[in-house]
Amino acid sequence: MALSKPMGKFLTETGELSRFAGRFFAQWYKPRYELGEFLRQCFIIGYRSLPLVGLTAFIMGLVLTMQLRPSMVEYGVESQLPAIVGIAIVREIGPVITALIFAGKIGSSIGAELGSMKVTEQIDAMEVSGTNPFKYLVVSRVLASVFMLPVLIMLSDAISLYGAWIGVNIHSTTSFALFWTQVFNILSFSDVLPAFVKSFFFGFAVGIIGCFKGYNSSKGTEGVGQSANSAVVVSSIMIFVIDLLAVQVTELLGLN
Amino acid sequence: MNNIKLGVFVLGGLLFLVVLLYMIGINKSMFGGSYILKARFDNVQGLIKGNNVRFAGIQCGTVKNIKIISDTVIEVTMSLDKKMASIIRKNALASIGTEGLVGNKVVNIIPVQGDSEPAAGRDIIASKKMLSTDDLMQTLSRTNDDLAVVVSNLKTTVLRINNSNALWSLLNDNGIPMEVKNTLINFRKATGNAVQITNEVDQLMMDVRNGKGSLGVLLTDTSFATHLDAAVLKIKTVGERADSLALTIHSMASAVQKDMDSGNGAVHALLKDSSIVIKLNKSLENIEKGTQSFSEDMEALKHNFLLRGYFKKQEKKKQAENKKL
């Protein structure tokens, strides 16, 4: 096999990541369940991310509305501003922006945490003490990010829409009831459900890549930084790839 | 404590998801029963599944299906809110319209005056062909063509006006406005007079109608008319009598004339006989003499003793009256 070195490295990593993900699927449903650790991780991953996600979501809603307004006014459909902002937030902006912020915060923290545990040989020590480190460290974190990201995305949608309402009210007066009605009149299940389903995949990608990078870090302290960094980069790219796949699948299913 | 916070966080997210799905479900009339109505059109103008259905402008359902029955008949199946089942009648009309000028298509169900049973599920209600944007554009294009002709005609007219010397000299003459002004002033005066005349005529007519003035009486008093009738009758009889009188006078006059001519009768004697005059003079003289002697007799009587007392009494009475005055 005469592959170039970077290509070979990329394929090796992809294979290792797939194997890692397979190990996760083989183990996550089996006892013993680390419920306490799962809830602790949920708290850290989900609840602690809310302020950051909420702030970005609010600003995104506000800015998106203000940026769209001039074009809408130009076409004479200023009254449709809530509708178009609602569609944009629920379908795309909410899930993707939230997942990217989530990848930046959680991907790096998981990568760094597991990486430092790996290089200080705590993981090996766990194995020796009879605890399954994969279950305790990886499964709990991945499951927590799978279940917390959709919740975060829902909350960020709500906050974004609130920001959008304020954005609409900067130049004109629209009651919250009218804004609400206009947004929900335009939305349909085909807008909400694909976005909701893909957010689980986003969460899984961020969790599994962060854990993989951390779990396989080497070369001491330098390696910790590298795994944290590459966890963020790879999971961000994965989010866009999954987004692309999701839109293709929804198109194929005729939900668009 | 951390778990409580986590619980609140998760519940918040799920609550928003549920609200989102529920609101969408309400808009798609998924909750609360729905029933089916159908309408047939020859052209649905781009209506698609999921478009809104409105009854009298109120959102009440969505288009569930569009089926081609034949090349000129398209059946639109509408899923409507169950609450509308008792409201939409069988004679309602369905038409396809647009939200705004270029928005989504909607089916409008319009209530029609008159009694009819409420439409049951799966009934087909009548449809009404509405003006589509294409038709509108076609009409507009025809209007544009007409307008082009009108504008070109207008252009030649304006050119002619521009080239007309008479009109421009008329417009350039500064005296004309003054004359027009004077004319208008005169006209105003004339109008004022006309108004006054009209008022007077009006007043006159009013008087006549109310029976004032001779004309009024003449026109309104019915008894006057009968009087007039009687008077005319009398005048007629008088006239007749006058006729006979004139005849009599005439015959008399002719008789007198005859007497005069022939010298017979009193008239002849008075007018023509001179001896009569002499006799008459003599008679008058005699009468004068007789009166004189009677006067003397009367004076003698006053002084008679038998009558003197009476005359004295008369004299005293007269003097008393004079004193009083």
XYZ file of C-alpha atoms in Angstrom:
581
model
C 0.000 0.000 0.000
C 1.658 3.094 -1.230
C -0.246 5.824 0.467
C 1.122 9.239 1.234
C 1.949 9.737 4.916
C -0.789 12.253 5.870
C -3.401 10.229 3.985
C -2.313 7.091 5.762
C -2.433 8.889 9.099
C -5.929 10.193 8.349
C -7.234 6.776 7.381
C -5.613 5.179 10.428
C -7.277 7.679 12.697
C -10.624 7.206 11.003
C -10.327 3.483 11.471
C -9.324 3.849 15.109
C -12.197 6.268 15.740
C -14.644 3.820 14.184
C -13.301 1.051 16.323
C -13.609 3.326 19.390
C -17.220 4.128 18.473
C -17.902 0.408 17.997
C -16.525 -0.240 21.461
C -18.868 2.411 22.827
C -21.905 0.797 21.134
C -20.833 -2.593 22.414
C -20.623 -1.399 25.978
C -23.066 1.407 26.668
C -26.142 -0.721 27.296
C -24.404 -3.314 29.418
C -24.284 -3.193 33.217
C -22.898 -2.018 35.374
C -24.380 1.418 34.866
C -22.421 4.383 36.114
C -25.545 6.426 36.817
C -23.986 8.800 39.324
C -21.146 9.644 36.985
C -23.626 10.040 34.092
C -25.680 12.576 36.056
C -22.550 14.406 37.165
C -21.397 14.631 33.572
C -24.885 15.754 32.489
C -24.664 18.561 35.009
C -21.214 19.610 33.859
C -21.852 19.192 30.141
C -25.411 20.404 29.984
C -26.196 22.788 32.803
C -22.784 24.435 32.957
C -22.872 25.116 29.207
C -26.184 26.920 29.349
C -24.894 30.439 30.107
C -22.428 30.333 27.235
C -24.894 28.762 24.821
C -27.671 31.101 25.960
C -25.557 34.191 25.409
C -24.433 33.168 21.928
C -27.957 32.117 21.001
C -29.414 35.427 22.128
C -26.836 37.385 20.182
C -27.313 35.179 17.106
C -31.070 35.732 17.108
C -30.706 39.468 17.521
C -27.953 39.849 14.941
C -29.583 37.585 12.382
C -32.790 39.622 12.580
C -30.969 42.909 12.228
C -28.903 41.604 9.336
C -31.941 40.242 7.482
C -34.078 43.326 7.909
C -32.575 45.525 5.144
C -33.046 42.826 2.509
C -36.585 42.095 3.705
C -37.432 45.795 3.592
C -35.984 45.990 0.091
C -38.329 43.243 -1.079
C -41.223 44.774 0.804
C -41.781 41.746 3.031
C -40.695 43.250 6.317
C -43.771 41.756 7.931
C -42.416 38.294 7.166
C -39.261 38.931 9.206
C -40.399 36.847 12.213
C -41.305 33.973 9.936
C -37.987 33.847 8.117
C -35.967 34.348 11.290
C -37.975 31.613 13.000
C -37.302 29.190 10.139
C -33.607 30.026 10.087
C -33.195 29.626 13.840
C -35.157 26.417 14.267
C -33.865 24.665 11.166
C -30.223 25.625 11.045
C -28.796 28.411 13.140
C -29.933 27.057 16.508
C -28.639 23.492 16.138
C -25.414 24.257 14.290
C -24.259 27.311 16.238
C -25.103 25.634 19.541
C -23.305 22.446 18.515
C -20.209 24.424 17.496
C -20.118 26.289 20.792
C -20.714 22.971 22.522
C -17.821 21.403 20.611
C -15.561 24.271 21.595
C -16.423 24.031 25.252
C -17.137 20.340 25.883
C -14.945 18.745 23.181
C -11.873 20.536 24.458
C -12.654 19.894 28.118
C -13.264 16.160 27.558
C -10.149 15.887 25.388
C -7.980 17.677 27.931
C -9.446 15.839 30.933
C -9.131 12.353 29.489
C -5.790 13.261 27.893
C -4.257 14.331 31.184
C -5.708 11.242 32.871
C -4.136 9.138 30.141
C -0.685 10.730 30.307
C -0.647 10.613 34.124
C -1.599 6.939 33.785
C -4.753 7.322 35.892
C -6.665 5.316 33.319
C -4.246 2.439 33.618
C -4.532 2.688 37.382
C -8.333 2.458 37.128
C -8.046 -0.641 35.029
C -5.805 -2.196 37.630
C -8.227 -1.311 40.447
C -10.989 -3.212 38.679
C -13.069 -0.309 37.439
C -13.904 -0.341 33.766
C -12.391 3.021 32.749
C -14.127 2.962 29.357
C -17.521 2.668 30.968
C -16.782 5.084 33.749
C -15.094 7.766 31.666
C -16.202 7.378 28.052
C -19.746 5.984 28.096
C -20.960 8.405 30.743
C -19.494 11.431 28.924
C -20.712 10.410 25.454
C -24.213 9.616 26.690
C -24.314 12.864 28.627
C -23.378 14.892 25.551
C -25.839 12.912 23.367
C -28.716 13.746 25.672
C -27.689 17.204 26.768
C -27.005 18.790 23.395
C -30.638 18.444 22.136
C -31.852 20.015 25.359
C -29.348 22.824 24.979
C -30.398 23.314 21.378
C -34.075 23.592 22.338
C -33.287 26.165 24.990
C -31.023 28.074 22.644
C -33.812 28.094 20.016
C -36.103 29.659 22.582
C -33.509 32.239 23.607
C -32.652 32.989 19.969
C -36.307 33.577 19.151
C -36.524 35.932 22.091
C -33.461 37.760 20.750
C -35.069 37.864 17.325
C -38.215 39.369 18.819
C -36.124 42.120 20.359
C -34.371 42.548 16.996
C -37.727 42.953 15.245
C -38.809 45.492 17.839
C -35.774 47.702 17.339
C -37.293 49.234 14.198
C -40.965 48.409 14.444
C -43.416 47.357 17.084
C -44.520 43.761 17.041
C -46.251 42.249 20.032
C -44.806 39.037 21.361
C -48.105 37.290 20.599
C -47.967 38.338 16.937
C -44.309 37.329 16.675
C -45.077 33.991 18.270
C -48.051 33.367 15.965
C -46.100 34.303 12.864
C -43.217 32.001 13.801
C -45.438 29.035 14.555
C -47.613 29.599 11.519
C -44.620 29.146 9.264
C -43.037 26.257 11.140
C -43.993 22.681 10.488
C -42.925 19.321 11.858
C -40.551 18.926 8.946
C -38.680 21.954 10.269
C -38.458 20.884 13.886
C -38.030 17.118 13.802
C -34.988 16.814 11.476
C -33.262 19.557 13.457
C -34.067 17.761 16.694
C -32.889 14.384 15.427
C -29.626 15.687 14.031
C -28.816 17.366 17.343
C -28.436 13.875 18.880
C -25.855 13.075 16.229
C -24.061 16.353 16.897
C -23.910 15.494 20.584
C -22.627 12.015 19.840
C -19.934 13.340 17.489
C -18.674 15.894 20.025
C -18.652 13.349 22.867
C -17.083 10.457 21.020
C -14.384 12.535 19.297
C -13.436 14.320 22.521
C -13.201 11.011 24.361
C -11.269 9.349 21.518
C -8.731 12.139 21.326
C -8.269 12.205 25.074
C -8.211 8.460 25.500
C -5.509 8.074 22.857
C -3.304 11.045 23.714
C 0.415 10.510 24.156
C 3.651 12.416 24.398
C 3.063 13.866 27.826
C 1.714 17.339 28.542
C 2.175 18.443 24.972
C -0.076 15.604 23.885
C -2.875 16.826 26.193
C -2.944 20.187 24.477
C -2.885 18.530 21.077
C -5.761 16.190 21.903
C -7.859 19.043 23.262
C -7.176 21.081 20.160
C -7.807 18.322 17.634
C -10.939 17.235 19.514
C -12.445 20.673 18.884
C -11.306 20.830 15.275
C -12.440 17.348 14.298
C -15.771 17.538 16.112
C -16.505 20.939 14.499
C -15.805 19.471 11.085
C -17.937 16.446 11.943
C -20.817 18.728 12.892
C -20.794 20.242 9.423
C -20.469 16.845 7.781
C -23.407 15.517 9.796
C -25.387 18.651 8.928
C -24.721 18.008 5.263
C -25.792 14.394 5.609
C -28.863 15.364 7.588
C -30.092 17.786 4.948
C -29.554 15.123 2.257
C -31.469 12.532 4.248
C -34.376 14.857 4.953
C -34.443 15.727 1.272
C -34.519 12.053 0.380
C -37.296 11.386 2.886
C -39.291 14.232 1.384
C -39.487 16.138 4.639
C -38.152 19.398 3.273
C -28.646 20.169 44.460
C -26.805 19.750 41.217
C -29.319 17.132 40.180
C -32.167 19.543 40.841
C -30.509 22.127 38.620
C -29.983 19.459 35.994
C -33.627 18.466 36.242
C -34.792 22.028 35.781
C -32.452 22.419 32.807
C -33.640 19.247 31.083
C -37.294 19.932 31.783
C -36.900 23.459 30.389
C -35.507 22.115 27.148
C -38.128 19.422 26.824
C -40.901 21.869 27.662
C -39.884 24.123 24.812
C -39.742 21.144 22.458
C -43.220 20.062 23.506
C -44.619 23.569 23.164
C -43.037 23.883 19.729
C -44.487 20.611 18.525
C -47.872 21.318 20.106
C -48.153 24.768 18.521
C -47.259 23.345 15.138
C -49.764 20.561 15.718
C -52.501 23.074 16.489
C -51.684 25.013 13.337
C -51.892 21.849 11.293
C -55.190 21.066 13.096
C -53.827 17.771 14.358
C -55.457 17.923 17.753
C -59.188 18.143 18.175
C -61.077 16.299 15.485
C -61.123 17.320 11.906
C -63.477 16.554 9.068
C -63.158 16.478 5.331
C -64.734 18.773 2.739
C -64.061 18.647 -0.959
C -64.271 21.158 -3.750
C -63.674 20.803 -7.470
C -61.863 23.325 -9.595
C -60.779 23.468 -13.202
C -57.555 25.225 -12.212
C -55.994 25.274 -8.758
C -53.431 27.957 -9.676
C -50.522 26.373 -7.886
C -52.321 25.274 -4.716
C -50.346 22.602 -2.906
C -50.887 20.149 -0.098
C -50.690 21.892 3.245
C -51.936 25.283 2.060
C -54.322 27.021 4.379
C -58.097 26.952 4.168
C -59.966 29.974 5.396
C -63.638 30.381 6.159
C -64.704 34.013 5.919
C -61.069 34.943 6.433
C -60.532 32.755 9.496
C -57.887 30.075 9.392
C -59.842 26.826 9.796
C -57.898 24.025 8.147
C -55.440 22.877 5.521
C -55.465 21.312 2.087
C -55.057 17.606 2.612
C -54.878 16.342 -0.914
C -55.181 17.442 -4.522
C -56.357 14.860 -6.981
C -56.806 15.065 -10.726
C -60.204 13.621 -11.656
C -60.082 14.482 -15.337
C -58.291 16.984 -17.519
C -60.696 19.733 -16.498
C -61.649 18.678 -12.977
C -59.290 18.795 -10.020
C -60.575 17.728 -6.645
C -59.176 19.467 -3.580
C -59.646 17.658 -0.288
C -59.595 19.921 2.733
C -59.155 18.905 6.336
C -61.132 21.335 8.470
C -61.452 21.947 12.183
C -64.345 19.963 13.648
C -65.678 23.151 15.191
C -66.460 24.455 11.710
C -68.720 21.470 10.927
C -71.797 23.233 12.295
C -70.897 26.521 10.621
C -69.989 25.800 7.011
C -73.173 25.200 5.012
C -73.704 23.117 1.941
C -74.192 26.167 -0.262
C -70.865 27.729 0.704
C -68.514 28.618 -2.131
C -64.855 27.650 -2.315
C -62.410 29.772 -4.231
C -58.648 29.892 -4.587
C -56.926 33.085 -3.573
C -53.522 34.352 -2.632
C -52.126 35.499 0.687
C -51.071 39.001 -0.151
C -50.058 39.772 -3.712
C -47.408 37.112 -4.226
C -47.839 34.899 -1.160
C -48.990 31.330 -0.743
C -52.229 30.132 -2.261
C -55.206 29.681 0.046
C -58.634 28.164 -0.331
C -61.270 30.665 0.750
C -64.642 29.283 1.749
C -67.232 32.014 1.452
C -70.630 31.776 3.165
C -73.607 32.441 0.899
C -76.895 34.069 1.920
C -79.812 31.730 2.209
C -80.729 28.688 4.225
C -78.937 25.422 3.815
C -77.942 22.497 5.967
C -74.466 22.391 7.440
C -72.105 20.510 5.150
C -71.388 17.004 6.382
C -68.058 15.261 6.079
C -66.903 14.410 2.548
C -69.479 16.731 0.946
C -68.427 18.521 -2.192
C -69.102 22.223 -1.988
C -69.449 24.472 -5.014
C -66.449 26.355 -6.265
C -66.152 29.805 -7.675
C -63.672 30.794 -10.313
C -61.587 33.665 -9.092
C -59.444 36.070 -10.981
C -55.959 34.610 -11.084
C -52.828 36.690 -11.314
C -52.315 35.426 -14.869
C -55.761 36.629 -15.933
C -55.032 39.878 -14.205
C -51.786 40.236 -16.109
C -53.502 39.433 -19.399
C -56.139 42.075 -18.780
C -53.430 44.482 -17.774
C -51.543 43.796 -20.975
C -54.672 44.509 -23.049
C -55.191 47.681 -21.059
C -51.600 48.627 -21.766
C -52.120 48.170 -25.500
C -55.216 50.369 -25.417
C -53.346 52.873 -23.355
C -50.577 53.006 -25.946
C -53.102 53.901 -28.654
C -54.696 56.525 -26.434
C -51.322 58.013 -25.598
C -50.272 58.226 -29.249
C -53.562 59.963 -30.122
C -53.028 62.304 -27.229
C -49.568 63.009 -28.526
C -50.809 64.077 -31.983
C -53.492 66.202 -30.327
C -50.929 67.935 -28.170
C -48.664 68.445 -31.171
C -51.533 70.020 -33.092
C -52.292 72.297 -30.185
C -48.634 73.234 -30.019
C -48.544 74.058 -33.715
C -51.811 76.040 -33.725
C -51.109 79.793 -34.139
C -54.660 80.849 -33.375
C -54.646 79.206 -29.986
C -51.288 80.639 -29.045
C -52.259 84.149 -30.135
C -55.394 83.732 -28.054
C -53.286 82.629 -25.099
C -50.724 85.389 -25.576
C -53.337 88.204 -25.828
C -53.231 90.065 -22.532
C -56.587 91.819 -23.139
C -58.557 88.627 -23.154
C -58.356 87.926 -19.448
C -59.690 91.410 -18.725
C -62.567 90.900 -21.137
C -63.301 87.539 -19.729
C -63.295 89.131 -16.297
C -65.720 91.845 -17.387
C -67.912 89.305 -19.047
C -67.935 87.355 -15.872
C -68.828 90.435 -13.846
C -71.720 91.175 -16.185
C -72.734 87.645 -16.085
C -72.721 87.763 -12.320
C -74.911 90.877 -12.336
C -77.298 89.283 -14.781
C -77.454 86.267 -12.632
C -78.200 88.427 -9.598
C -81.038 90.101 -11.436
C -82.321 86.814 -12.634
C -82.350 85.621 -9.073
C -84.317 88.656 -7.986
C -86.799 88.238 -10.811
C -87.194 84.661 -10.005
C -87.826 85.537 -6.379
C -90.466 88.021 -7.338
C -92.141 85.627 -9.696
C -91.997 83.105 -6.987
C -93.656 85.494 -4.535
C -96.275 86.359 -7.110
C -96.996 82.756 -7.774
C -97.237 82.175 -4.062
C -99.764 85.003 -3.720
C -101.748 83.714 -6.655
C -101.777 80.265 -5.176
C -102.912 81.656 -1.825
C -105.729 83.574 -3.519
C -104.287 87.026 -2.921
C -104.824 89.763 -5.584
C -107.392 89.884 -8.348
C -105.635 87.304 -10.415
C -105.564 85.050 -7.422
C -109.213 85.524 -6.776
C -109.885 85.004 -10.407
C -107.953 81.764 -10.419
C -108.779 80.368 -7.016
C -112.244 81.627 -5.936
C -114.842 79.287 -7.360
C -117.794 81.366 -6.086
C -116.389 84.273 -8.012
C -116.657 82.280 -11.139
C -120.377 81.618 -10.543
C -120.895 85.281 -9.758
C -119.166 86.188 -12.906
C -121.339 83.769 -14.738
C -124.500 85.308 -13.305
C -123.174 88.788 -13.988
C -122.447 87.923 -17.552
C -125.952 86.474 -17.825
C -127.424 89.697 -16.433
C -125.279 91.789 -18.709
C -126.635 89.725 -21.518
C -130.289 90.320 -20.542
C -129.517 93.963 -19.957
C -128.036 94.085 -23.370
C -131.125 92.491 -24.780
C -133.356 94.968 -23.013
C -131.178 97.796 -24.109
C -131.696 96.545 -27.586
C -135.446 96.734 -27.283
C -135.159 100.107 -25.485
C -133.033 101.419 -28.281
C -135.661 100.149 -30.683
C -138.412 101.916 -28.760
C -136.399 105.122 -28.532
C -135.710 104.858 -32.160
C -139.371 104.507 -33.053
C -140.235 107.329 -30.632
C -137.576 109.537 -32.109
C -138.794 108.793 -35.591
C -142.385 109.583 -34.479
C -141.234 112.888 -32.935
C -139.351 113.632 -36.103
C -142.461 112.964 -38.100
C -144.551 115.221 -35.845
C -141.983 117.942 -36.079
C -141.837 117.666 -39.820
C -145.586 117.661 -40.192
C -146.201 120.484 -37.616
C -148.468 118.484 -35.308
C -148.115 117.791 -31.568
C -146.635 119.512 -28.475
C -143.032 119.128 -29.488
C -143.631 120.882 -32.713
C -145.449 123.650 -30.905
C -142.577 123.988 -28.366
C -139.786 123.981 -30.879
C -141.178 125.498 -33.994
C -144.279 127.726 -33.096
C -143.206 131.340 -32.128
C -146.682 132.367 -30.903
C -146.304 129.894 -28.100
C -143.266 131.867 -26.828
C -145.333 135.052 -26.665
C -148.100 133.255 -24.835
C -145.619 131.792 -22.444
C -144.089 135.210 -21.696
C -147.521 136.590 -20.987
C -148.337 133.790 -18.696
C -145.059 134.279 -16.755
C -145.825 138.003 -16.386
C -149.197 137.155 -14.994
C -147.727 134.765 -12.535
C -145.259 137.436 -11.373
C -148.055 139.896 -10.836
C -150.082 137.318 -8.966
C -147.132 136.549 -6.647
C -146.602 140.255 -5.890
C -150.149 140.844 -4.883
C -150.072 137.689 -2.775
C -147.009 139.043 -0.988
C -148.837 142.279 -0.239
C -151.774 140.348 1.048
C -149.540 138.378 3.361
C -147.926 141.576 4.779
C -151.381 142.998 5.447
C -152.250 139.759 7.198
C -149.231 140.085 9.560
C -150.484 143.388 10.821
C -153.965 142.112 11.402
C -154.741 142.076 15.180
C -155.861 138.572 15.115
C -152.478 137.261 13.958
C -150.059 139.894 15.387
C -149.400 137.962 18.659
C -148.177 134.936 16.850
C -145.686 136.877 14.726
C -144.331 138.771 17.789
C -143.703 135.478 19.591
C -141.816 134.214 16.588
C -139.610 137.327 16.592
C -138.673 136.942 20.297
C -137.695 133.285 19.818
C -135.391 134.241 16.975
C -133.700 136.948 19.071
C -133.096 134.476 21.968
C -131.496 132.043 19.603
C -129.190 134.752 18.232
C -128.135 135.693 21.777
C -127.270 132.109 22.601
C -125.039 131.864 19.611
